[in-house]
């Protein structure tokens, strides 16, 4: 098990060496290759990278909703010690997805059905995961159970600060602002008391003020409800405000991991340095990253970042860099650190 900075309890989620390809007309696309990801109890881990780096595939793999043609070639996804890759679709649907692991989508304007009331949509999540036979006596939604769920939901709407929660359940999505809709979706994600929440860039569609409020809310909920979070984003500014740890992904590969403060202060991997250099709050001299993320159909040889890396040498084109552990749960996949920092860290 990889140590989680500042937390040495067993991880809630432990993804090891995940390699996934997807069949296409042009051949197999290697969308993930050797991705590691560890999330401890109550921790928020950011998965960061440009579009096309494989962030969404990580989410889909954990939720077992990979696209048709996807093949998990290697690795494991341990959730509380249980390998999710060994569970069947029925077990994932009934026991894990939406219950133990829930999801906050990217766009609050698209995620709610416009023709159903908020209460109907959120209660459906709770009904679906209510124990069958024990409380309802059947798959019917027993009135007493429904009443109890409604009370729990109203309490949850209070926690996520939706005004007038009782009436909110009777209203339709178009009657709420973008920020309020995202709060409703967060309430939906928390409705079944999950242990892990996966958030897919949930503030991208919001203005900056609302974005800040939602990030603060997620931080508070993680602390108060002791929920772990996997937060996917391309924005290091968001990571700085919310995440305890970071996992930087490039072209389907983990390239750097560690505590957020450490990575922001001393990014090691040239890709991490370039990403941080692209953020207006973190760099006075906005540089951009030359080139583009390579196609998973034909990734570059050796280090996949070498065509865009100013520090690349001949060995980078030939050989894939090994993972170097730097201590305190920090790792980097880059030949620049093979001997120097790794040896100096004493690991
Ligand atoms: Fe750059 Fe080489 Fe390090 Fe890859 S391994 S990031 S090409 S220096």
mmCIF file of N, CA and C in Angstrom, residues 36 78 211 299:
data_model
loop_
_atom_site.group_PDB
_atom_site.id
_atom_site.type_symbol
_atom_site.label_atom_id
_atom_site.label_comp_id
_atom_site.label_asym_id
_atom_site.label_seq_id
_atom_site.Cartn_x
_atom_site.Cartn_y
_atom_site.Cartn_z
ATOM 1 N N UNK A 36 -1.761 4.749 -10.948
ATOM 2 C CA UNK A 36 -1.916 4.464 -9.520
ATOM 3 C C UNK A 36 -2.673 5.623 -8.887
ATOM 4 N N UNK A 78 -9.071 -1.374 -5.772
ATOM 5 C CA UNK A 78 -9.521 -1.820 -4.457
ATOM 6 C C UNK A 78 -10.327 -0.715 -3.796
ATOM 7 N N UNK A 211 -18.231 29.204 -7.931
ATOM 8 C CA UNK A 211 -17.230 28.127 -7.902
ATOM 9 C C UNK A 211 -16.564 28.065 -6.528
ATOM 10 N N UNK A 299 0.839 6.396 -28.982
ATOM 11 C CA UNK A 299 1.589 7.208 -28.025
ATOM 12 C C UNK A 299 3.083 7.192 -28.346
#
